[in-house]
Amino acid sequence: MTASLVGIGAAPGIAVGPPLLVEPPVTEVADPGPAGPPAFEKERLHAALTQAAEELHAIAERARGFAGDEAEIFEAHAAFAEDPELEERAVALIDAGRSAVAAVGSAFAAFRELLAASSSEYLAARAADLDDVSARVVAILAGVARAPELPPGRWVLLARELTPSQTAEIPREQIAGIVTETGSPTSHAAILARTLGIPAVVGASGVLRVADAARHIALDGRTGEVHVDPEEEVLEAFAVRDAQEAARRAHLDAARFEPGTTADGVAVELVANVAGLDDITSARAAGAEGAGLVRTELLFQDRRVEPTVEEQATYYGAVLAAFPGQRVVFRTLDVGADKPLPFVAREPEPNPALGVRGVRLSLRRPKLFEHQLRALLRSHRDRPGGGVTGIMFPLVSRVDEVVAARSELRRVADDEGIALEGIEVGVMIEVPSAALAAERIAAHVDFLSIGTNDLLQYVFAVDRLVAEVAELADVCEPLVLDLIGSVVEAADRHGAWVGVCGETASDPGVAGALVGLGVRELSMVPGALGEVKDLLRRHDLATLRSVADQARRAASAGDARALISRLG
Ligand code: PEP
Ligand code: MG
């Protein structure tokens, strides 16, 4: 039966092929049977966790060959299996009379609930990772086979949600594409699909029902379209799209290592947002000229104790080593009540987005802040290949916070005996009061990096996690473009440069307008660099300025967007 639906595009590309249902991993055994003596069950538990960890280390080793840094996902999974707190929880359940298989299932389920309840999309997406590990341990204990043998051929995998190890264990050449009922584009399975170049659509609600007994599935991993047993015209249209995509990719690929510039040669630094070591591979492959936003919170979030200064310095050093001679901007810790840190006890807040987050937390936890600054300074001192290292403070709302953060940086640098040479200090402009105080803030720093994700949230009072009101927060609203223009003008008066590192920088037309407003650094997801570079190289600065000036004075966001979209 022919049917069409739309999910979320998670990895670009067109795929057509017969569907193959991938069953979810078994995370709990319905009838685990009677428990043996506790000592026996504990021994079985420990052996199964050890075997699972060994298997995961081996998968990581193998995945390094085809997925580069993404293979680290499996090392993280191994760490789940080796987590002493998890084993302790399961042991307590065994002591209460449960079997090893029942106990480990419940212990993982409890961890999963904690993650799934997190308001952070990133942490919630990690819940699926935990299932993956849990299924492996349960399968070992129950003595059932994992990783089903696939019939020969190339398939469109259909699943409620694919786990990373299912994605990595099925041979790449047998996967034409992936469609899942649920899942998020930030799940590790989606990240892996992007790395492996497998077109994927997630969140295709209802697909398992309509595709039952289907013969063919066609999907577009960019638009999220899924067609079940498509008509001939759909297949023809998809073939044309496929050819166009391939030609476009080849065109963008050819210019990937060219510098970012306008048609008349005005340099615009096109750099990448990096959240973990995984992103570095894609940033480098996409020709990023550096990193404009290194989100450091990942190093802190999944931890029960604060990472040591040495551990942090090693991590920052690894990021710096990936961009020799280029500018790398680290953002100091941006966590708060909505992204809690297990090792920082805090009272819950009614409005976490307005509470103690970003630099507010760093200034209230001087040791935490000091340790991070020490690590950043040491990694800069030991940086191989040189290059400018940026250190910027998030969620600044007042000039005195900038003064305090900067003076702490100077104090720690003096204490370490490290000169600030080669270090640029910056502030993220994410709060309206900071945008309005840009002139005074710019007097204290080398650069301002506009975080439009939060700036839009606070300008429009639109929670960035609530989809229903998302369209109210539009960067093309002339008042926002005007605010950004005035931030650039204020910074110019103090010789500070201005970048944009929010998601808006990855929209090619908007990026063109931002350059027209005077922004000279754009930091984005690596996958967007090619399209943005292409647009900038097609227009001279005078054109971009004229579009930006008109958009800034337009009557509505619609009018401004129409002007911007003419940039093509
Ligand atoms: C932003 O707010 O635009 C930004 C880049 O920071 P984050 O999305 O990490 O809050
Ligand atoms: Mg932000």
mmCIF file of C-alpha atoms in Angstrom, residues 282-437:
data_model
loop_
_atom_site.group_PDB
_atom_site.id
_atom_site.type_symbol
_atom_site.label_atom_id
_atom_site.label_comp_id
_atom_site.label_asym_id
_atom_site.label_seq_id
_atom_site.Cartn_x
_atom_site.Cartn_y
_atom_site.Cartn_z
ATOM 1 C CA SER A 282 33.842 16.197 10.802
ATOM 2 C CA ALA A 283 35.069 19.770 11.348
ATOM 3 C CA ARG A 284 38.421 19.011 9.737
ATOM 4 C CA ALA A 285 36.871 16.999 6.906
ATOM 5 C CA ALA A 286 34.522 19.911 6.169
ATOM 6 C CA GLY A 287 37.471 22.325 5.938
ATOM 7 C CA ALA A 288 36.769 24.332 9.113
ATOM 8 C CA GLU A 289 39.319 27.121 9.582
ATOM 9 C CA GLY A 290 39.334 26.550 13.330
ATOM 10 C CA ALA A 291 36.777 26.153 16.112
ATOM 11 C CA GLY A 292 34.614 29.138 17.063
ATOM 12 C CA LEU A 293 32.824 27.448 19.935
ATOM 13 C CA VAL A 294 34.189 24.524 21.892
ATOM 14 C CA ARG A 295 31.383 23.570 24.286
ATOM 15 C CA THR A 296 33.329 22.257 27.282
ATOM 16 C CA GLU A 297 30.389 20.944 29.295
ATOM 17 C CA LEU A 298 30.468 17.432 27.809
ATOM 18 C CA LEU A 299 33.625 16.738 29.744
ATOM 19 C CA PHE A 300 31.778 17.537 32.965
ATOM 20 C CA GLN A 301 28.251 16.287 32.432
ATOM 21 C CA ASP A 302 28.351 12.520 32.597
ATOM 22 C CA ARG A 303 30.587 12.568 35.676
ATOM 23 C CA ARG A 304 30.133 12.034 39.339
ATOM 24 C CA VAL A 305 33.354 13.818 40.260
ATOM 25 C CA GLU A 306 34.888 16.942 38.791
ATOM 26 C CA PRO A 307 37.480 16.133 36.107
ATOM 27 C CA THR A 308 40.970 16.979 37.354
ATOM 28 C CA VAL A 309 42.990 19.892 35.971
ATOM 29 C CA GLU A 310 45.322 17.382 34.252
ATOM 30 C CA GLU A 311 42.419 15.527 32.686
ATOM 31 C CA GLN A 312 40.874 18.765 31.457
ATOM 32 C CA ALA A 313 44.212 19.990 30.087
ATOM 33 C CA THR A 314 44.657 16.723 28.169
ATOM 34 C CA TYR A 315 41.202 17.087 26.658
ATOM 35 C CA TYR A 316 41.641 20.761 25.705
ATOM 36 C CA GLY A 317 45.104 19.912 24.388
ATOM 37 C CA ALA A 318 43.599 17.265 22.102
ATOM 38 C CA VAL A 319 41.188 19.846 20.682
ATOM 39 C CA LEU A 320 44.023 22.360 20.138
ATOM 40 C CA ALA A 321 46.238 19.750 18.490
ATOM 41 C CA ALA A 322 43.513 19.178 15.881
ATOM 42 C CA PHE A 323 43.664 22.804 14.704
ATOM 43 C CA PRO A 324 47.377 23.682 14.445
ATOM 44 C CA GLY A 325 47.982 27.369 13.762
ATOM 45 C CA GLN A 326 44.253 28.116 13.797
ATOM 46 C CA ARG A 327 42.033 29.965 16.219
ATOM 47 C CA VAL A 328 40.221 27.750 18.721
ATOM 48 C CA VAL A 329 37.705 29.397 21.042
ATOM 49 C CA PHE A 330 36.850 27.550 24.248
ATOM 50 C CA ARG A 331 33.727 28.483 26.088
ATOM 51 C CA THR A 332 34.034 28.087 29.831
ATOM 52 C CA LEU A 333 31.527 25.795 31.478
ATOM 53 C CA ASP A 334 27.927 26.576 30.506
ATOM 54 C CA VAL A 335 25.854 24.465 32.836
ATOM 55 C CA GLY A 336 23.222 25.315 35.370
ATOM 56 C CA ALA A 337 20.059 23.945 36.823
ATOM 57 C CA ASP A 338 18.760 22.732 33.445
ATOM 58 C CA LYS A 339 22.033 20.889 32.767
ATOM 59 C CA PRO A 340 22.904 19.922 36.348
ATOM 60 C CA LEU A 341 26.329 18.710 37.345
ATOM 61 C CA PRO A 342 26.122 15.642 39.572
ATOM 62 C CA PHE A 343 29.081 16.841 41.655
ATOM 63 C CA VAL A 344 27.725 20.360 42.249
ATOM 64 C CA ALA A 345 24.865 20.294 44.755
ATOM 65 C CA ARG A 346 22.290 22.947 43.966
ATOM 66 C CA GLU A 347 18.735 23.776 44.891
ATOM 67 C CA PRO A 348 16.268 23.199 42.048
ATOM 68 C CA GLU A 349 15.192 26.470 40.412
ATOM 69 C CA PRO A 350 11.694 27.332 39.159
ATOM 70 C CA ASN A 351 13.102 28.921 35.964
ATOM 71 C CA PRO A 352 16.452 27.272 35.272
ATOM 72 C CA ALA A 353 17.026 29.330 32.123
ATOM 73 C CA LEU A 354 16.964 32.441 34.311
ATOM 74 C CA GLY A 355 18.917 30.968 37.186
ATOM 75 C CA VAL A 356 22.500 30.141 38.025
ATOM 76 C CA ARG A 357 23.933 29.035 34.681
ATOM 77 C CA GLY A 358 26.955 29.900 32.547
ATOM 78 C CA VAL A 359 29.398 32.401 34.006
ATOM 79 C CA ARG A 360 27.037 32.927 36.947
ATOM 80 C CA LEU A 361 27.819 29.417 38.151
ATOM 81 C CA SER A 362 31.567 29.794 37.478
ATOM 82 C CA LEU A 363 31.708 32.988 39.544
ATOM 83 C CA ARG A 364 29.846 31.291 42.408
ATOM 84 C CA ARG A 365 32.073 28.198 42.314
ATOM 85 C CA PRO A 366 35.526 29.809 42.267
ATOM 86 C CA LYS A 367 37.434 26.506 42.559
ATOM 87 C CA LEU A 368 35.578 24.936 39.644
ATOM 88 C CA PHE A 369 36.261 28.050 37.560
ATOM 89 C CA GLU A 370 39.890 28.280 38.642
ATOM 90 C CA HIS A 371 40.543 24.644 37.728
ATOM 91 C CA GLN A 372 39.083 25.112 34.278
ATOM 92 C CA LEU A 373 41.100 28.287 33.659
ATOM 93 C CA ARG A 374 44.299 26.544 34.837
ATOM 94 C CA ALA A 375 43.658 23.680 32.432
ATOM 95 C CA LEU A 376 42.892 26.027 29.522
ATOM 96 C CA LEU A 377 46.020 28.106 30.177
ATOM 97 C CA ARG A 378 48.272 25.035 30.438
ATOM 98 C CA SER A 379 46.885 23.526 27.258
ATOM 99 C CA HIS A 380 47.525 26.824 25.456
ATOM 100 C CA ARG A 381 51.090 26.980 26.799
ATOM 101 C CA ASP A 382 51.765 23.433 25.578
ATOM 102 C CA ARG A 383 49.864 23.863 22.326
ATOM 103 C CA PRO A 384 51.640 22.178 19.425
ATOM 104 C CA GLY A 385 51.718 24.149 16.184
ATOM 105 C CA GLY A 386 50.741 27.458 17.842
ATOM 106 C CA GLY A 387 47.642 29.484 17.003
ATOM 107 C CA VAL A 388 45.328 31.806 18.893
ATOM 108 C CA THR A 389 43.414 30.285 21.803
ATOM 109 C CA GLY A 390 40.182 32.049 22.705
ATOM 110 C CA ILE A 391 38.596 31.813 26.138
ATOM 111 C CA MET A 392 35.048 33.117 26.333
ATOM 112 C CA PHE A 393 32.473 33.437 29.053
ATOM 113 C CA PRO A 394 28.851 32.355 28.510
ATOM 114 C CA LEU A 395 25.614 33.938 29.635
ATOM 115 C CA VAL A 396 27.127 37.242 30.662
ATOM 116 C CA SER A 397 24.467 39.794 31.587
ATOM 117 C CA ARG A 398 26.507 42.573 33.234
ATOM 118 C CA VAL A 399 29.811 44.331 32.700
ATOM 119 C CA ASP A 400 30.958 43.533 36.245
ATOM 120 C CA GLU A 401 30.755 39.793 35.489
ATOM 121 C CA VAL A 402 33.171 40.352 32.592
ATOM 122 C CA VAL A 403 35.526 42.314 34.817
ATOM 123 C CA ALA A 404 35.413 39.598 37.507
ATOM 124 C CA ALA A 405 35.914 36.692 35.072
ATOM 125 C CA ARG A 406 38.741 38.466 33.295
ATOM 126 C CA SER A 407 40.556 39.364 36.467
ATOM 127 C CA GLU A 408 40.285 35.755 37.668
ATOM 128 C CA LEU A 409 41.851 34.660 34.375
ATOM 129 C CA ARG A 410 44.717 37.128 34.911
ATOM 130 C CA ARG A 411 45.208 35.986 38.512
ATOM 131 C CA VAL A 412 45.354 32.309 37.530
ATOM 132 C CA ALA A 413 47.703 33.082 34.622
ATOM 133 C CA ASP A 414 50.062 34.942 37.009
ATOM 134 C CA ASP A 415 49.874 32.078 39.467
ATOM 135 C CA GLU A 416 50.734 29.579 36.718
ATOM 136 C CA GLY A 417 53.435 31.884 35.317
ATOM 137 C CA ILE A 418 51.789 31.703 31.903
ATOM 138 C CA ALA A 419 51.746 34.820 29.709
ATOM 139 C CA LEU A 420 48.443 35.736 28.108
ATOM 140 C CA GLU A 421 50.200 36.087 24.771
ATOM 141 C CA GLY A 422 48.272 34.313 22.009
ATOM 142 C CA ILE A 423 45.158 34.218 24.163
ATOM 143 C CA GLU A 424 42.093 36.219 23.226
ATOM 144 C CA VAL A 425 39.398 36.841 25.794
ATOM 145 C CA GLY A 426 35.781 37.056 24.728
ATOM 146 C CA VAL A 427 32.227 37.200 25.893
ATOM 147 C CA MET A 428 29.167 35.522 24.501
ATOM 148 C CA ILE A 429 26.379 37.939 23.728
ATOM 149 C CA GLU A 430 23.325 35.879 24.583
ATOM 150 C CA VAL A 431 21.358 38.095 26.935
ATOM 151 C CA PRO A 432 19.654 41.329 25.828
ATOM 152 C CA SER A 433 21.304 43.316 28.646
ATOM 153 C CA ALA A 434 24.726 42.237 27.344
ATOM 154 C CA ALA A 435 23.799 43.207 23.787
ATOM 155 C CA LEU A 436 22.666 46.612 25.046
ATOM 156 C CA ALA A 437 25.896 46.994 27.051
#
